[in-house]
Amino acid sequence: IEDFKNAFLNLAIPFVTLSEPGKAPENTYGNPDAPTKWTLWDRFDVDEGKDITLAQFIDLFEERHELEISMISAGVCTIYAFFQKQAEKKKRLGTKLSELVAQISKQALAPHQKYINMEVC
């Protein structure tokens, strides 16, 4: 982190400032005897080698990371939320993630696209 610098320049007024990023605060979750550490800069990469359903994705997080998902979004689209109507939630759980993102965002995924960036809460 010592190798990174930040600069801000405002051309409207004669203002230039330089700064160095601080270390992200570290948090823990899971087993108190062997907690998992994370920061806001961390991410989970999920590569199952195939397109998985929303239910499989949620189960994967619960099994591998001991995390309960309450909401998933991709860009400005909400893919899953605990407060969704049950009928809508049930329908979405059985749908493959690529189909779900394309359906909700109303944009087809590019043929060369290999991943979907999702925010998980």
Tab-separated table of C-alpha atoms in Angstrom:
chain	number	residue	atom	x	y	z
A	1	ILE	CA	0.000	0.000	0.000
A	2	GLU	CA	3.003	2.279	0.481
A	3	ASP	CA	3.527	2.236	-3.310
A	4	PHE	CA	0.223	3.979	-4.047
A	5	LYS	CA	-0.386	7.719	-4.119
A	6	ASN	CA	-3.429	9.879	-4.824
A	7	ALA	CA	-3.558	13.351	-6.321
A	8	PHE	CA	-6.446	15.789	-6.564
A	9	LEU	CA	-6.295	18.813	-8.836
A	10	ASN	CA	-8.987	21.473	-9.084
A	11	LEU	CA	-8.429	23.656	-12.146
A	12	ALA	CA	-11.187	26.112	-11.191
A	13	ILE	CA	-9.126	27.283	-8.248
A	14	PRO	CA	-5.388	26.891	-7.754
A	15	PHE	CA	-5.630	23.770	-5.600
A	16	VAL	CA	-3.485	20.638	-5.668
A	17	THR	CA	-3.305	18.042	-2.925
A	18	LEU	CA	-1.428	14.750	-2.613
A	19	SER	CA	-2.239	11.934	-0.238
A	20	GLU	CA	-1.437	8.329	0.556
A	21	PRO	CA	-4.204	5.777	1.082
A	22	GLY	CA	-4.649	4.347	4.526
A	23	LYS	CA	-4.919	0.685	5.303
A	24	ALA	CA	-8.510	-0.590	5.212
A	25	PRO	CA	-9.916	-1.567	8.624
A	26	GLU	CA	-9.871	-5.331	9.177
A	27	ASN	CA	-12.989	-7.170	10.346
A	28	THR	CA	-13.660	-10.790	11.268
A	29	TYR	CA	-16.559	-13.217	10.997
A	30	GLY	CA	-17.260	-16.870	11.582
A	31	ASN	CA	-15.760	-19.171	14.184
A	32	PRO	CA	-14.387	-17.132	17.130
A	33	ASP	CA	-11.516	-19.631	17.573
A	34	ALA	CA	-10.438	-19.309	13.912
A	35	PRO	CA	-12.129	-16.180	12.537
A	36	THR	CA	-12.043	-15.221	8.871
A	37	LYS	CA	-10.520	-11.781	8.312
A	38	TRP	CA	-11.767	-9.352	5.651
A	39	THR	CA	-11.635	-5.711	4.593
A	40	LEU	CA	-13.826	-3.596	2.337
A	41	TRP	CA	-11.236	-4.170	-0.388
A	42	ASP	CA	-11.725	-7.945	-0.375
A	43	ARG	CA	-13.872	-9.864	-2.826
A	44	PHE	CA	-15.176	-13.378	-3.341
A	45	ASP	CA	-14.488	-14.965	-6.719
A	46	VAL	CA	-16.964	-17.701	-7.597
A	47	ASP	CA	-15.912	-19.868	-10.540
A	48	GLU	CA	-17.812	-23.127	-10.678
A	49	GLY	CA	-16.884	-23.673	-14.312
A	50	LYS	CA	-20.543	-23.440	-15.300
A	51	ASP	CA	-23.531	-21.153	-15.055
A	52	ILE	CA	-25.211	-21.782	-11.694
A	53	THR	CA	-28.662	-20.928	-10.411
A	54	LEU	CA	-29.357	-18.243	-7.854
A	55	ALA	CA	-30.184	-20.926	-5.262
A	56	GLN	CA	-26.838	-22.658	-5.897
A	57	PHE	CA	-25.022	-19.331	-5.534
A	58	ILE	CA	-26.711	-18.589	-2.198
A	59	ASP	CA	-26.033	-22.136	-0.932
A	60	LEU	CA	-22.398	-21.825	-1.993
A	61	PHE	CA	-21.934	-18.736	0.177
A	62	GLU	CA	-23.570	-20.404	3.168
A	63	GLU	CA	-21.464	-23.571	2.828
A	64	ARG	CA	-18.054	-22.125	1.915
A	65	HIS	CA	-18.068	-18.821	3.748
A	66	GLU	CA	-20.677	-19.338	6.488
A	67	LEU	CA	-22.467	-16.203	5.308
A	68	GLU	CA	-26.189	-15.638	4.931
A	69	ILE	CA	-27.077	-13.529	1.913
A	70	SER	CA	-29.854	-10.993	2.349
A	71	MET	CA	-29.455	-9.092	-0.928
A	72	ILE	CA	-27.677	-9.414	-4.285
A	73	SER	CA	-27.402	-6.700	-6.916
A	74	ALA	CA	-25.665	-6.422	-10.276
A	75	GLY	CA	-25.140	-2.797	-11.222
A	76	VAL	CA	-28.420	-1.005	-10.552
A	77	CYS	CA	-30.525	-4.212	-10.689
A	78	THR	CA	-31.617	-6.078	-7.582
A	79	ILE	CA	-31.225	-9.788	-8.288
A	80	TYR	CA	-32.337	-11.088	-4.894
A	81	ALA	CA	-33.639	-9.548	-1.682
A	82	PHE	CA	-34.964	-11.212	1.445
A	83	PHE	CA	-38.030	-8.941	1.357
A	84	GLN	CA	-39.112	-9.923	-2.189
A	85	LYS	CA	-42.501	-11.478	-2.758
A	86	GLN	CA	-42.283	-15.225	-2.168
A	87	ALA	CA	-43.583	-16.140	-5.648
A	88	GLU	CA	-40.998	-13.912	-7.335
A	89	LYS	CA	-38.219	-15.176	-5.057
A	90	LYS	CA	-39.106	-18.831	-5.738
A	91	LYS	CA	-39.073	-18.234	-9.510
A	92	ARG	CA	-35.711	-16.465	-9.389
A	93	LEU	CA	-34.036	-19.090	-7.185
A	94	GLY	CA	-34.332	-21.706	-9.937
A	95	THR	CA	-33.025	-19.430	-12.699
A	96	LYS	CA	-29.405	-19.368	-13.891
A	97	LEU	CA	-27.551	-16.208	-12.882
A	98	SER	CA	-26.690	-15.157	-16.445
A	99	GLU	CA	-30.339	-15.436	-17.499
A	100	LEU	CA	-31.498	-13.589	-14.395
A	101	VAL	CA	-29.107	-10.662	-14.877
A	102	ALA	CA	-30.009	-10.365	-18.570
A	103	GLN	CA	-33.739	-10.561	-17.794
A	104	ILE	CA	-33.724	-8.007	-14.979
A	105	SER	CA	-31.297	-5.546	-16.575
A	106	LYS	CA	-33.014	-5.917	-19.964
A	107	GLN	CA	-29.571	-6.217	-21.568
A	108	ALA	CA	-28.151	-9.387	-23.078
A	109	LEU	CA	-24.748	-10.446	-21.820
A	110	ALA	CA	-21.986	-10.038	-24.396
A	111	PRO	CA	-20.884	-13.318	-26.029
A	112	HIS	CA	-17.319	-12.809	-24.768
A	113	GLN	CA	-18.423	-11.977	-21.195
A	114	LYS	CA	-16.914	-14.439	-18.701
A	115	TYR	CA	-18.108	-13.000	-15.398
A	116	ILE	CA	-20.803	-10.955	-13.695
A	117	ASN	CA	-19.849	-8.383	-11.067
A	118	MET	CA	-22.354	-8.613	-8.203
A	119	GLU	CA	-22.600	-6.906	-4.843
A	120	VAL	CA	-23.646	-9.195	-2.000
A	121	CYS	CA	-25.048	-8.087	1.363
